[in-house]
Amino acid sequence: DVKVTQSSRYLVKRTGEKVFLECVQDMDHENMFWYRQDPGLGLRLIYFSYDVKMKEKGDIPEGYSVSREKKERFSLILESASTNQTSMYLCASSLFSRAFTYEQYFGPGTRLTVT
Amino acid sequence: GENVEQHPSTLSVQEGDSAVIKCTYSDSASNYFPWYKQELGKRPQLIIDIRSNVGEKKDQRIAVTLNKTAKHFSLHITETQPEDSAVYFCAASNSQAGTALIFGKGTTLSVSS
């Protein structure tokens, strides 16, 4: 059974703080993704990574950065948190293939509140 | 880049009725179209997907149809049950380009008994 875990379910931070959200998967998946979920806006892709130390921008990368030092771990970093980054953050992972898209497995989410 | 539009945003049906959710996509190179279901307070999970070489796929009470010419695909749920109540997301991607999934904004389905 694929397991994707996120470091916190709920997080409250102050404006201007540096915030780290951690995601770990235990199925040796090459691909990892970070989304934010807001009511009425669906799942918007922030960044994804298809290999260690590789990263690709998604639709809304501004204000975020990522780190993938190990295959199983993908971190989302908010360099200077702002109130408009209050949201639910979802991590996901999947196998990688150049010819085939595989199912994404999601973590439980981190609800981040920036005050 | 790819853009996925999903309609309706909310859908209310009576138990036993059918429900249909429709999505359109913009990139004609997209070739993979999954549907994810997210129950309240839970993580999204894949329920069915279709690839561009197939026009229809069925799994028990759910089915997905794809019209590549018109660039739209639909989710059909028959004999709806209260446990079908959830948010449903469609998505599209171009596997060969290695692009990530682009999701629609979601449809909140409510099934009342």
PDB file of C-alpha atoms in Angstrom:
ATOM      1  CA  ASP A   1       0.000   0.000   0.000  1.00  0.00           C
ATOM      2  CA  VAL A   2       1.401   3.374  -1.041  1.00  0.00           C
ATOM      3  CA  LYS A   3       1.904   5.726   1.810  1.00  0.00           C
ATOM      4  CA  VAL A   4       2.448   9.439   1.384  1.00  0.00           C
ATOM      5  CA  THR A   5       2.862  11.360   4.601  1.00  0.00           C
ATOM      6  CA  GLN A   6       3.131  15.060   5.340  1.00  0.00           C
ATOM      7  CA  SER A   7       4.899  16.489   8.346  1.00  0.00           C
ATOM      8  CA  SER A   8       1.963  18.426   9.791  1.00  0.00           C
ATOM      9  CA  ARG A   9      -1.818  18.348   9.427  1.00  0.00           C
ATOM     10  CA  TYR A  10      -2.228  21.894  10.745  1.00  0.00           C
ATOM     11  CA  LEU A  11       0.282  24.712  10.868  1.00  0.00           C
ATOM     12  CA  VAL A  12      -0.027  28.325  11.979  1.00  0.00           C
ATOM     13  CA  LYS A  13       2.726  30.764  11.022  1.00  0.00           C
ATOM     14  CA  ARG A  14       3.229  34.490  11.116  1.00  0.00           C
ATOM     15  CA  THR A  15       3.682  36.756   8.106  1.00  0.00           C
ATOM     16  CA  GLY A  16       7.314  36.866   7.035  1.00  0.00           C
ATOM     17  CA  GLU A  17       8.286  33.542   8.592  1.00  0.00           C
ATOM     18  CA  LYS A  18      10.102  30.880   6.586  1.00  0.00           C
ATOM     19  CA  VAL A  19       7.937  27.783   6.386  1.00  0.00           C
ATOM     20  CA  PHE A  20       8.927  24.221   5.517  1.00  0.00           C
ATOM     21  CA  LEU A  21       6.381  21.611   4.498  1.00  0.00           C
ATOM     22  CA  GLU A  22       7.735  18.097   4.277  1.00  0.00           C
ATOM     23  CA  CYS A  23       6.434  15.172   2.255  1.00  0.00           C
ATOM     24  CA  VAL A  24       7.684  11.592   2.375  1.00  0.00           C
ATOM     25  CA  GLN A  25       6.640   8.613   0.243  1.00  0.00           C
ATOM     26  CA  ASP A  26       7.616   5.006   0.803  1.00  0.00           C
ATOM     27  CA  MET A  27       7.003   3.473  -2.634  1.00  0.00           C
ATOM     28  CA  ASP A  28      10.181   4.478  -4.453  1.00  0.00           C
ATOM     29  CA  HIS A  29       8.244   6.811  -6.761  1.00  0.00           C
ATOM     30  CA  GLU A  30      10.278   9.037  -9.035  1.00  0.00           C
ATOM     31  CA  ASN A  31       7.663  11.796  -9.392  1.00  0.00           C
ATOM     32  CA  MET A  32       6.600  14.039  -6.544  1.00  0.00           C
ATOM     33  CA  PHE A  33       4.243  17.013  -6.640  1.00  0.00           C
ATOM     34  CA  TRP A  34       3.077  19.913  -4.515  1.00  0.00           C
ATOM     35  CA  TYR A  35      -0.412  21.355  -4.966  1.00  0.00           C
ATOM     36  CA  ARG A  36      -2.436  23.936  -3.138  1.00  0.00           C
ATOM     37  CA  GLN A  37      -6.166  23.501  -2.805  1.00  0.00           C
ATOM     38  CA  ASP A  38      -8.504  26.457  -2.358  1.00  0.00           C
ATOM     39  CA  PRO A  39     -12.316  26.415  -2.465  1.00  0.00           C
ATOM     40  CA  GLY A  40     -13.562  26.922  -6.021  1.00  0.00           C
ATOM     41  CA  LEU A  41     -10.052  26.829  -7.486  1.00  0.00           C
ATOM     42  CA  GLY A  42      -9.406  23.099  -7.450  1.00  0.00           C
ATOM     43  CA  LEU A  43      -5.907  21.646  -7.246  1.00  0.00           C
ATOM     44  CA  ARG A  44      -3.245  23.978  -8.549  1.00  0.00           C
ATOM     45  CA  LEU A  45       0.251  22.669  -9.210  1.00  0.00           C
ATOM     46  CA  ILE A  46       3.036  24.590  -7.497  1.00  0.00           C
ATOM     47  CA  TYR A  47       6.129  22.513  -8.323  1.00  0.00           C
ATOM     48  CA  PHE A  48       6.953  18.965  -9.266  1.00  0.00           C
ATOM     49  CA  SER A  49      10.060  16.829  -9.415  1.00  0.00           C
ATOM     50  CA  TYR A  50      10.802  13.731 -11.491  1.00  0.00           C
ATOM     51  CA  ASP A  51      14.172  12.940  -9.941  1.00  0.00           C
ATOM     52  CA  VAL A  52      16.470  13.836  -7.069  1.00  0.00           C
ATOM     53  CA  LYS A  53      17.654  17.431  -7.332  1.00  0.00           C
ATOM     54  CA  MET A  54      15.346  18.035 -10.320  1.00  0.00           C
ATOM     55  CA  LYS A  55      12.417  20.431 -10.170  1.00  0.00           C
ATOM     56  CA  GLU A  56       9.908  21.912 -12.576  1.00  0.00           C
ATOM     57  CA  LYS A  57       7.631  24.895 -12.061  1.00  0.00           C
ATOM     58  CA  GLY A  58       3.927  24.323 -12.071  1.00  0.00           C
ATOM     59  CA  ASP A  59       1.191  26.875 -12.608  1.00  0.00           C
ATOM     60  CA  ILE A  60       1.720  28.949  -9.452  1.00  0.00           C
ATOM     61  CA  PRO A  61       5.383  28.789  -8.338  1.00  0.00           C
ATOM     62  CA  GLU A  62       5.673  32.423  -7.226  1.00  0.00           C
ATOM     63  CA  GLY A  63       6.527  32.736  -3.559  1.00  0.00           C
ATOM     64  CA  TYR A  64       7.520  29.089  -3.243  1.00  0.00           C
ATOM     65  CA  SER A  65      10.622  26.972  -3.695  1.00  0.00           C
ATOM     66  CA  VAL A  66      11.251  23.240  -3.356  1.00  0.00           C
ATOM     67  CA  SER A  67      14.003  20.853  -2.402  1.00  0.00           C
ATOM     68  CA  ARG A  68      14.495  17.213  -3.300  1.00  0.00           C
ATOM     69  CA  GLU A  69      17.704  15.885  -1.806  1.00  0.00           C
ATOM     70  CA  LYS A  70      16.492  12.300  -1.450  1.00  0.00           C
ATOM     71  CA  LYS A  71      14.150  10.314  -3.659  1.00  0.00           C
ATOM     72  CA  GLU A  72      11.568   9.762  -0.948  1.00  0.00           C
ATOM     73  CA  ARG A  73      11.381  13.335   0.335  1.00  0.00           C
ATOM     74  CA  PHE A  74      10.091  16.507  -1.303  1.00  0.00           C
ATOM     75  CA  SER A  75       9.984  19.764   0.622  1.00  0.00           C
ATOM     76  CA  LEU A  76       7.993  22.897  -0.118  1.00  0.00           C
ATOM     77  CA  ILE A  77       9.468  26.129   1.199  1.00  0.00           C
ATOM     78  CA  LEU A  78       7.720  29.423   1.695  1.00  0.00           C
ATOM     79  CA  GLU A  79      10.628  31.870   1.919  1.00  0.00           C
ATOM     80  CA  SER A  80       8.563  34.633   3.514  1.00  0.00           C
ATOM     81  CA  ALA A  81       5.031  33.541   4.298  1.00  0.00           C
ATOM     82  CA  SER A  82       2.189  35.885   3.381  1.00  0.00           C
ATOM     83  CA  THR A  83      -1.498  35.792   4.268  1.00  0.00           C
ATOM     84  CA  ASN A  84      -2.444  34.905   0.678  1.00  0.00           C
ATOM     85  CA  GLN A  85      -0.548  31.647   1.137  1.00  0.00           C
ATOM     86  CA  THR A  86      -3.086  30.469   3.692  1.00  0.00           C
ATOM     87  CA  SER A  87      -4.355  27.276   2.085  1.00  0.00           C
ATOM     88  CA  MET A  88      -4.468  23.480   2.111  1.00  0.00           C
ATOM     89  CA  TYR A  89      -1.241  22.026   0.706  1.00  0.00           C
ATOM     90  CA  LEU A  90      -1.278  18.549  -0.799  1.00  0.00           C
ATOM     91  CA  CYS A  91       1.713  16.452  -1.725  1.00  0.00           C
ATOM     92  CA  ALA A  92       1.495  13.578  -4.220  1.00  0.00           C
ATOM     93  CA  SER A  93       3.779  10.978  -5.769  1.00  0.00           C
ATOM     94  CA  SER A  94       3.701   8.650  -8.754  1.00  0.00           C
ATOM     95  CA  LEU A  95       5.859   6.395 -10.855  1.00  0.00           C
ATOM     96  CA  PHE A  96       7.654   7.968 -13.807  1.00  0.00           C
ATOM     97  CA  SER A  97       7.603   6.956 -17.449  1.00  0.00           C
ATOM     98  CA  ARG A  98       8.274   8.942 -20.606  1.00  0.00           C
ATOM     99  CA  ALA A  99       5.390   7.208 -22.361  1.00  0.00           C
ATOM    100  CA  PHE A 100       2.838   6.620 -19.628  1.00  0.00           C
ATOM    101  CA  THR A 101       1.166   8.687 -16.904  1.00  0.00           C
ATOM    102  CA  TYR A 102       0.668   6.826 -13.669  1.00  0.00           C
ATOM    103  CA  GLU A 103      -1.797   7.296 -10.811  1.00  0.00           C
ATOM    104  CA  GLN A 104      -0.882   9.999  -8.315  1.00  0.00           C
ATOM    105  CA  TYR A 105      -1.106   9.109  -4.632  1.00  0.00           C
ATOM    106  CA  PHE A 106      -1.865  12.010  -2.352  1.00  0.00           C
ATOM    107  CA  GLY A 107      -0.838  12.779   1.199  1.00  0.00           C
ATOM    108  CA  PRO A 108      -3.371  13.847   3.857  1.00  0.00           C
ATOM    109  CA  GLY A 109      -2.671  17.541   3.372  1.00  0.00           C
ATOM    110  CA  THR A 110      -1.334  20.355   5.532  1.00  0.00           C
ATOM    111  CA  ARG A 111      -3.690  23.188   6.366  1.00  0.00           C
ATOM    112  CA  LEU A 112      -1.476  26.253   6.672  1.00  0.00           C
ATOM    113  CA  THR A 113      -2.732  29.458   8.222  1.00  0.00           C
ATOM    114  CA  VAL A 114      -0.584  32.581   7.932  1.00  0.00           C
ATOM    115  CA  THR A 115      -1.541  35.364  10.315  1.00  0.00           C
TER     116      THR A 115
ATOM    117  CA  GLY B   1      -0.184  25.320 -21.639  1.00  0.00           C
ATOM    118  CA  GLU B   2      -3.068  23.008 -20.906  1.00  0.00           C
ATOM    119  CA  ASN B   3      -6.305  24.398 -19.481  1.00  0.00           C
ATOM    120  CA  VAL B   4      -9.081  22.185 -18.110  1.00  0.00           C
ATOM    121  CA  GLU B   5     -12.606  23.496 -17.621  1.00  0.00           C
ATOM    122  CA  GLN B   6     -15.053  21.489 -15.485  1.00  0.00           C
ATOM    123  CA  HIS B   7     -18.851  21.802 -15.222  1.00  0.00           C
ATOM    124  CA  PRO B   8     -20.985  22.018 -13.232  1.00  0.00           C
ATOM    125  CA  SER B   9     -19.326  23.290 -10.069  1.00  0.00           C
ATOM    126  CA  THR B  10     -22.108  21.802  -7.933  1.00  0.00           C
ATOM    127  CA  LEU B  11     -24.555  18.993  -8.660  1.00  0.00           C
ATOM    128  CA  SER B  12     -27.395  17.722  -6.492  1.00  0.00           C
ATOM    129  CA  VAL B  13     -29.212  14.491  -7.321  1.00  0.00           C
ATOM    130  CA  GLN B  14     -31.591  12.099  -5.643  1.00  0.00           C
ATOM    131  CA  GLU B  15     -30.344   8.670  -4.674  1.00  0.00           C
ATOM    132  CA  GLY B  16     -30.702   6.324  -7.626  1.00  0.00           C
ATOM    133  CA  ASP B  17     -30.444   9.065 -10.238  1.00  0.00           C
ATOM    134  CA  SER B  18     -27.549   9.403 -12.666  1.00  0.00           C
ATOM    135  CA  ALA B  19     -24.935  12.153 -12.466  1.00  0.00           C
ATOM    136  CA  VAL B  20     -22.804  13.527 -15.293  1.00  0.00           C
ATOM    137  CA  ILE B  21     -19.784  15.811 -14.946  1.00  0.00           C
ATOM    138  CA  LYS B  22     -18.159  17.293 -18.028  1.00  0.00           C
ATOM    139  CA  CYS B  23     -14.656  18.575 -18.728  1.00  0.00           C
ATOM    140  CA  THR B  24     -13.031  20.232 -21.703  1.00  0.00           C
ATOM    141  CA  TYR B  25      -9.317  20.580 -22.346  1.00  0.00           C
ATOM    142  CA  SER B  26      -7.325  22.866 -24.614  1.00  0.00           C
ATOM    143  CA  ASP B  27      -4.155  20.964 -25.566  1.00  0.00           C
ATOM    144  CA  SER B  28      -4.824  18.518 -28.395  1.00  0.00           C
ATOM    145  CA  ALA B  29      -1.630  16.645 -27.425  1.00  0.00           C
ATOM    146  CA  SER B  30      -3.103  15.592 -24.055  1.00  0.00           C
ATOM    147  CA  ASN B  31      -3.590  11.845 -23.961  1.00  0.00           C
ATOM    148  CA  TYR B  32      -4.381  10.862 -20.377  1.00  0.00           C
ATOM    149  CA  PHE B  33      -7.574  11.839 -18.523  1.00  0.00           C
ATOM    150  CA  PRO B  34      -8.080  10.688 -14.930  1.00  0.00           C
ATOM    151  CA  TRP B  35     -10.874  11.402 -12.475  1.00  0.00           C
ATOM    152  CA  TYR B  36     -10.197  11.804  -8.768  1.00  0.00           C
ATOM    153  CA  LYS B  37     -12.720  11.694  -5.934  1.00  0.00           C
ATOM    154  CA  GLN B  38     -12.185  13.601  -2.695  1.00  0.00           C
ATOM    155  CA  GLU B  39     -14.487  12.836   0.205  1.00  0.00           C
ATOM    156  CA  LEU B  40     -14.876  15.451   2.909  1.00  0.00           C
ATOM    157  CA  GLY B  41     -11.710  15.745   4.966  1.00  0.00           C
ATOM    158  CA  LYS B  42      -9.883  13.085   2.959  1.00  0.00           C
ATOM    159  CA  ARG B  43      -7.253  12.999   0.267  1.00  0.00           C
ATOM    160  CA  PRO B  44      -8.093  12.782  -3.473  1.00  0.00           C
ATOM    161  CA  GLN B  45      -8.104   9.246  -4.867  1.00  0.00           C
ATOM    162  CA  LEU B  46      -8.156   8.019  -8.445  1.00  0.00           C
ATOM    163  CA  ILE B  47     -11.484   6.404  -9.379  1.00  0.00           C
ATOM    164  CA  ILE B  48     -11.152   5.931 -13.128  1.00  0.00           C
ATOM    165  CA  ASP B  49      -8.972   7.069 -16.001  1.00  0.00           C
ATOM    166  CA  ILE B  50      -8.983   6.905 -19.790  1.00  0.00           C
ATOM    167  CA  ARG B  51      -6.278   7.164 -22.410  1.00  0.00           C
ATOM    168  CA  SER B  52      -6.624   8.732 -25.815  1.00  0.00           C
ATOM    169  CA  ASN B  53      -6.741   5.462 -27.716  1.00  0.00           C
ATOM    170  CA  VAL B  54     -10.024   4.525 -26.000  1.00  0.00           C
ATOM    171  CA  GLY B  55     -13.424   6.203 -26.367  1.00  0.00           C
ATOM    172  CA  GLU B  56     -15.135   4.801 -23.296  1.00  0.00           C
ATOM    173  CA  LYS B  57     -14.245   2.936 -20.117  1.00  0.00           C
ATOM    174  CA  LYS B  58     -16.554   1.507 -17.497  1.00  0.00           C
ATOM    175  CA  ASP B  59     -16.060   0.250 -13.953  1.00  0.00           C
ATOM    176  CA  GLN B  60     -19.260  -0.904 -12.256  1.00  0.00           C
ATOM    177  CA  ARG B  61     -21.415   2.217 -11.736  1.00  0.00           C
ATOM    178  CA  ILE B  62     -18.924   4.716 -13.134  1.00  0.00           C
ATOM    179  CA  ALA B  63     -17.924   5.329 -16.724  1.00  0.00           C
ATOM    180  CA  VAL B  64     -15.845   7.857 -18.576  1.00  0.00           C
ATOM    181  CA  THR B  65     -16.242   8.881 -22.199  1.00  0.00           C
ATOM    182  CA  LEU B  66     -13.737  10.772 -24.329  1.00  0.00           C
ATOM    183  CA  ASN B  67     -14.308  12.784 -27.491  1.00  0.00           C
ATOM    184  CA  LYS B  68     -10.873  13.742 -28.804  1.00  0.00           C
ATOM    185  CA  THR B  69     -12.246  15.703 -31.741  1.00  0.00           C
ATOM    186  CA  ALA B  70     -14.264  17.975 -29.479  1.00  0.00           C
ATOM    187  CA  LYS B  71     -11.642  17.826 -26.712  1.00  0.00           C
ATOM    188  CA  HIS B  72     -14.021  16.889 -23.969  1.00  0.00           C
ATOM    189  CA  PHE B  73     -14.503  13.980 -21.593  1.00  0.00           C
ATOM    190  CA  SER B  74     -17.218  13.138 -19.104  1.00  0.00           C
ATOM    191  CA  LEU B  75     -17.765  11.145 -15.934  1.00  0.00           C
ATOM    192  CA  HIS B  76     -21.024   9.234 -15.638  1.00  0.00           C
ATOM    193  CA  ILE B  77     -22.240   7.798 -12.334  1.00  0.00           C
ATOM    194  CA  THR B  78     -25.336   5.618 -12.450  1.00  0.00           C
ATOM    195  CA  GLU B  79     -27.595   4.582  -9.559  1.00  0.00           C
ATOM    196  CA  THR B  80     -26.039   7.174  -7.294  1.00  0.00           C
ATOM    197  CA  GLN B  81     -25.730   6.442  -3.577  1.00  0.00           C
ATOM    198  CA  PRO B  82     -25.135   8.780  -0.613  1.00  0.00           C
ATOM    199  CA  GLU B  83     -21.517   7.581  -0.432  1.00  0.00           C
ATOM    200  CA  ASP B  84     -20.960   9.044  -3.908  1.00  0.00           C
ATOM    201  CA  SER B  85     -21.237  12.501  -2.306  1.00  0.00           C
ATOM    202  CA  ALA B  86     -17.799  14.088  -2.719  1.00  0.00           C
ATOM    203  CA  VAL B  87     -15.798  16.539  -4.805  1.00  0.00           C
ATOM    204  CA  TYR B  88     -14.794  15.137  -8.182  1.00  0.00           C
ATOM    205  CA  PHE B  89     -11.820  16.450 -10.136  1.00  0.00           C
ATOM    206  CA  CYS B  90     -11.023  15.797 -13.767  1.00  0.00           C
ATOM    207  CA  ALA B  91      -7.486  16.208 -15.088  1.00  0.00           C
ATOM    208  CA  ALA B  92      -5.481  16.020 -18.304  1.00  0.00           C
ATOM    209  CA  SER B  93      -1.861  15.461 -19.214  1.00  0.00           C
ATOM    210  CA  ASN B  94       0.414  14.734 -22.134  1.00  0.00           C
ATOM    211  CA  SER B  95       2.310  11.614 -21.092  1.00  0.00           C
ATOM    212  CA  GLN B  96       4.856  11.784 -23.857  1.00  0.00           C
ATOM    213  CA  ALA B  97       5.853  15.318 -23.006  1.00  0.00           C
ATOM    214  CA  GLY B  98       6.205  14.328 -19.373  1.00  0.00           C
ATOM    215  CA  THR B  99       3.855  17.059 -18.259  1.00  0.00           C
ATOM    216  CA  ALA B 100       2.155  16.937 -14.901  1.00  0.00           C
ATOM    217  CA  LEU B 101      -1.602  16.636 -14.456  1.00  0.00           C
ATOM    218  CA  ILE B 102      -3.640  19.798 -14.861  1.00  0.00           C
ATOM    219  CA  PHE B 103      -6.811  19.601 -12.794  1.00  0.00           C
ATOM    220  CA  GLY B 104     -10.225  21.122 -13.288  1.00  0.00           C
ATOM    221  CA  LYS B 105     -11.741  23.209 -10.483  1.00  0.00           C
ATOM    222  CA  GLY B 106     -13.863  20.370  -9.182  1.00  0.00           C
ATOM    223  CA  THR B 107     -17.544  19.432  -8.927  1.00  0.00           C
ATOM    224  CA  THR B 108     -19.256  19.010  -5.575  1.00  0.00           C
ATOM    225  CA  LEU B 109     -21.750  16.169  -5.927  1.00  0.00           C
ATOM    226  CA  SER B 110     -24.455  15.804  -3.296  1.00  0.00           C
ATOM    227  CA  VAL B 111     -26.636  12.702  -3.309  1.00  0.00           C
ATOM    228  CA  SER B 112     -29.672  12.922  -1.097  1.00  0.00           C
ATOM    229  CA  SER B 113     -31.648   9.905   0.075  1.00  0.00           C
TER     230      SER B 113
END
